[in-house]
XYZ file of C-alpha atoms in Angstrom:
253
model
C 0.000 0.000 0.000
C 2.722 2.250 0.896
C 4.522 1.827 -2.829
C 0.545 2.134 -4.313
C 0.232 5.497 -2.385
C 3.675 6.762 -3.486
C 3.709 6.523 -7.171
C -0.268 6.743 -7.739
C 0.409 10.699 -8.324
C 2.500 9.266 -11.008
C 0.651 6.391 -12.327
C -2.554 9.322 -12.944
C -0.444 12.007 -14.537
C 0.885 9.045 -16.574
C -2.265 7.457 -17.405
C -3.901 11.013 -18.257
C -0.910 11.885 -20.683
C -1.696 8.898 -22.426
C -5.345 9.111 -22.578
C -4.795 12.872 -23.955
C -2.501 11.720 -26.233
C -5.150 8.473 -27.631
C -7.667 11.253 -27.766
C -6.197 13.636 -29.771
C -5.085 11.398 -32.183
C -8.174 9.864 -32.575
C -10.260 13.409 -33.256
C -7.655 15.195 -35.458
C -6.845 11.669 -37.361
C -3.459 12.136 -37.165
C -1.286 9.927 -39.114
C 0.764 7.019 -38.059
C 3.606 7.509 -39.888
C 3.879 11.261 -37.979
C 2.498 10.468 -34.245
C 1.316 7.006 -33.588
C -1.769 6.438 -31.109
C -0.516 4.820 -27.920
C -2.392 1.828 -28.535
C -0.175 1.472 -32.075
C 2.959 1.867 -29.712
C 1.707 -1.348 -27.712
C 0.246 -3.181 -30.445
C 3.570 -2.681 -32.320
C 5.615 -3.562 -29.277
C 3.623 -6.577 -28.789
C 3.587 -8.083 -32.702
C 7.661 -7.273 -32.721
C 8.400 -8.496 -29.127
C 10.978 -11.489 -30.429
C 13.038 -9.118 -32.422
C 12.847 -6.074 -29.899
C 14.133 -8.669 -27.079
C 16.907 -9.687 -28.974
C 17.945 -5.969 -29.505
C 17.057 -4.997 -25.948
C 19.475 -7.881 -24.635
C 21.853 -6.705 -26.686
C 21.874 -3.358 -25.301
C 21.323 -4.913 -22.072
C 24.401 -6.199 -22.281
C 26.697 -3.320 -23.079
C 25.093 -1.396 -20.771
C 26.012 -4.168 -17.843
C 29.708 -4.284 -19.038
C 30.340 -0.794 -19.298
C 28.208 0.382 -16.435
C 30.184 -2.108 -14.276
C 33.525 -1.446 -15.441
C 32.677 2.227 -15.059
C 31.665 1.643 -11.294
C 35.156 -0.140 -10.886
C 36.662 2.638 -12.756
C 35.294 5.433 -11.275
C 36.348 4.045 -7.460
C 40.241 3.500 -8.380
C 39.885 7.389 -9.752
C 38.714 8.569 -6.606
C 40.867 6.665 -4.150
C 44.000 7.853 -6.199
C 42.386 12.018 -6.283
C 41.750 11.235 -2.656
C 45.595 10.309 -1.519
C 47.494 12.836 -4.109
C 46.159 16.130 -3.713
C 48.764 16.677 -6.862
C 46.697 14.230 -9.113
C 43.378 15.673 -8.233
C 44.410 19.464 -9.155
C 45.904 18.093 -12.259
C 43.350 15.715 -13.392
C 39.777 17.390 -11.998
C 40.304 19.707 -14.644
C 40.660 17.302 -17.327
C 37.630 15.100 -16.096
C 35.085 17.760 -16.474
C 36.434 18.950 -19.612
C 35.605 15.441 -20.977
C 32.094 16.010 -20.039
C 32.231 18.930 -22.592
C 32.522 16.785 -25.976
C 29.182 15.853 -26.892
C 28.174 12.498 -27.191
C 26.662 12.645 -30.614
C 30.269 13.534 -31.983
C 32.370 11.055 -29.534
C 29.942 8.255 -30.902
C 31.188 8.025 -34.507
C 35.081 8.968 -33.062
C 34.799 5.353 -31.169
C 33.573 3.190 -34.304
C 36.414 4.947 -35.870
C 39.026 4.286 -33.977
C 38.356 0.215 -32.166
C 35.970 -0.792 -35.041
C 32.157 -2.161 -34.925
C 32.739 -4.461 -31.844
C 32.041 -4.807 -27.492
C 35.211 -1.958 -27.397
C 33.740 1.011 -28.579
C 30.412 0.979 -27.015
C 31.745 -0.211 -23.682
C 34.613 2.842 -23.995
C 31.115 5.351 -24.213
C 29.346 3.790 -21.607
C 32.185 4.636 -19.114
C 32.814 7.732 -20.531
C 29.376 9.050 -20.648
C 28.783 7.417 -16.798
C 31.945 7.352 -14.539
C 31.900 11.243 -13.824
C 28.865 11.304 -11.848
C 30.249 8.880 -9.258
C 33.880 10.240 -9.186
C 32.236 13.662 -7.978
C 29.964 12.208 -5.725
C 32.456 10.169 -4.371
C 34.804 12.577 -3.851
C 31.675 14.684 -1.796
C 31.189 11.697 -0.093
C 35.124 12.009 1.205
C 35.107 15.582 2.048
C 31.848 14.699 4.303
C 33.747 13.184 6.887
C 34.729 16.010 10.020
C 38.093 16.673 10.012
C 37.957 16.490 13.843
C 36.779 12.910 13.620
C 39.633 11.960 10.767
C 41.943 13.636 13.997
C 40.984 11.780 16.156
C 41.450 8.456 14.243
C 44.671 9.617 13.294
C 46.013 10.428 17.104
C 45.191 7.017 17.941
C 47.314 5.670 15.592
C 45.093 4.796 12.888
C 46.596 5.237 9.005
C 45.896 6.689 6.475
C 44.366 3.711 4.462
C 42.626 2.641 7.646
C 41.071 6.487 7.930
C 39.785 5.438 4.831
C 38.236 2.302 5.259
C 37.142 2.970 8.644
C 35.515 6.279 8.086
C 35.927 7.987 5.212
C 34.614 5.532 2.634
C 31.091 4.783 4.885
C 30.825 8.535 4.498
C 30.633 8.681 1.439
C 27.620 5.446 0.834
C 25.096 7.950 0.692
C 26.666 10.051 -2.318
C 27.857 7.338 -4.306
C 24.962 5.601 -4.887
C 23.416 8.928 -6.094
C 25.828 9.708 -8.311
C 24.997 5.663 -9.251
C 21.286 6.752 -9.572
C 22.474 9.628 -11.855
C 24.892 7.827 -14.463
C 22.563 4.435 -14.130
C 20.240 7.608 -16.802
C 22.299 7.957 -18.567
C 23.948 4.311 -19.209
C 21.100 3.172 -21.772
C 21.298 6.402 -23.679
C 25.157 6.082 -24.412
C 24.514 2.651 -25.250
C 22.474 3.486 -27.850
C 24.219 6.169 -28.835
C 26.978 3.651 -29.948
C 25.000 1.775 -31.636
C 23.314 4.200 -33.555
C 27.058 5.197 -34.730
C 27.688 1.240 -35.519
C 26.342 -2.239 -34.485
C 24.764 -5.015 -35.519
C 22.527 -5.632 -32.573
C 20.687 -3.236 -29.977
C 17.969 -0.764 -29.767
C 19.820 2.208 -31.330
C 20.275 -0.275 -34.647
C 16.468 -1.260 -34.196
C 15.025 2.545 -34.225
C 17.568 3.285 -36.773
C 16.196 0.633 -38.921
C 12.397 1.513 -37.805
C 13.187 5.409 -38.781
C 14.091 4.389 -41.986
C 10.949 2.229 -42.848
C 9.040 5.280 -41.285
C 7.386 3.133 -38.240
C 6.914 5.779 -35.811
C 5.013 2.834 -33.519
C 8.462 1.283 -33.761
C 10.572 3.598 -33.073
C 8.618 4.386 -29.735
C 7.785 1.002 -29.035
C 11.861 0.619 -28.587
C 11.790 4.241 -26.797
C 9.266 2.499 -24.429
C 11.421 -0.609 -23.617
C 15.069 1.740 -23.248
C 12.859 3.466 -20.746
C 12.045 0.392 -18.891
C 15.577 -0.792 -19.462
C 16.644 2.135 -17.090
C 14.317 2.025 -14.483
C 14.794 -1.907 -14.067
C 18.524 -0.313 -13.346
C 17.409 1.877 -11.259
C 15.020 -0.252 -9.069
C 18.377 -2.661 -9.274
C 20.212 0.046 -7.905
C 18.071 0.807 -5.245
C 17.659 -2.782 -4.256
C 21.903 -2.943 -3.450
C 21.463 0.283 -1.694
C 19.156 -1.003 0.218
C 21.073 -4.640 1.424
C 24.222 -2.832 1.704
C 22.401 -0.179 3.869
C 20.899 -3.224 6.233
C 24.385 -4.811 6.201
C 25.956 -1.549 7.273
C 23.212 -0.586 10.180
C 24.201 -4.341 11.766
C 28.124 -3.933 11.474
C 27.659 -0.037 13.023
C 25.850 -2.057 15.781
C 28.035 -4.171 16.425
């Protein structure tokens, strides 16, 4: 009831944009080749579900590798900017300046230079997400009192054990929304990629759908990239969750 009560604002707003949207196609006859009735969207969805599954695993399964090697990534960055205050004035600089290339230009750039394989897609994916959660991470490390990091320090505590001790469980709160944020963007780079060069994955399959003019199609894959992400998010949330109970009992104890 309490998850009912929570997104039911949602779920109406959602269910009225729709209904709008039914309507007005159905009184101004709007063609399906320029906006598609919802109901085309599902029915389309529905008759091509083999072939959109196939591409949606596909991207799937970029978006796994890359988001997970970006996660792994995006940690060793921020325990090496948190030790050398030398390597974080030199390289914060360039990290947000590669946020400043779009993605629509760095797309093609990857196909160009490691070909039409996993390489170049996976290379965007991290790209696109591992910035989020170096910056939140590196909130998360600032968090911690100084008088606290003091204190562990007069007793004789290192400075890797600071770390592991303190500083790092200060910072659980800020990763996992800088997780939240890159997990948005993760399908969307994936695609990306694709669009720029693949043989499987959504951004081939609303390429292709474009091309044959299927509007339903092209939002029918829209639909299921959307559902892609929140399954990553309500993934997400899940971990945050168990490693949240795990951390309450060990604090405990």
């Amino acid at each position: 009831m309490t998850y009912i009560r929570y997104f039911y604002p949602a779920l109406m707003l959602g269910c009225a944009f729709l209904g709008g949207w039914e309507g007005y196609v159905a009184l101004t006859d709007a063609s399906p080749l320029v906006l598609p009735a919802p109901s085309d969207v599902l029915r389309g969805l529905w008759i091509e579900r083999g072939d959109i599954m196939q591409h949606a695993l596909a991207t799937l399964s970029v978006t796994g590798i890359g988001f997970g090697l970006s996660v792994a990534f995006a940690f060793a960055v921020s325990v090496m900017l948190h030790f050398s205050g030398w390597l974080r004035r030199g390289l914060m600089p360039l990290l947000v300046s590669s946020q400043t290339v779009p993605i629509v230009a760095l797309a093609p750039l990857m196909v160009l230079w490691f070909g039409f394989g996993l390489v170049p897609k996976v290379l965007l994916v991290i790209l696109v997400t591992f910035f989020p959660m170096v910056v939140s991470l590196m909130a998360g490390y600032a968090s911690l009192p100084r008088s606290f990091r003091d204190q562990l320090v007069s007793m004789g505590a290192s400075g890797w054990t600071v770390y592991r001790r303190a500083t790092l469980p200060s910072a659980r709160g800020p990763f996992f929304s800088g997780l939240r944020i890159s997990a948005t963007y993760a399908i969307v780079a994936t695609i990306f990629a694709e669009y720029a060069g693949a043989r499987k994955g959504l951004g081939i399959y609303i390429l292709s759908a474009k091309n044959n003019f299927r509007a339903d199609l092209v939002l029918s894959a829209v639909l299921v990239s959307a559902c892609l992400t929140l399954a990553l998010l309500a993934a997400i949330q899940g971990v945050e969750r168990a490693t949240g109970r795990r951390y309450r009992r060990v604090s405990d104890a």
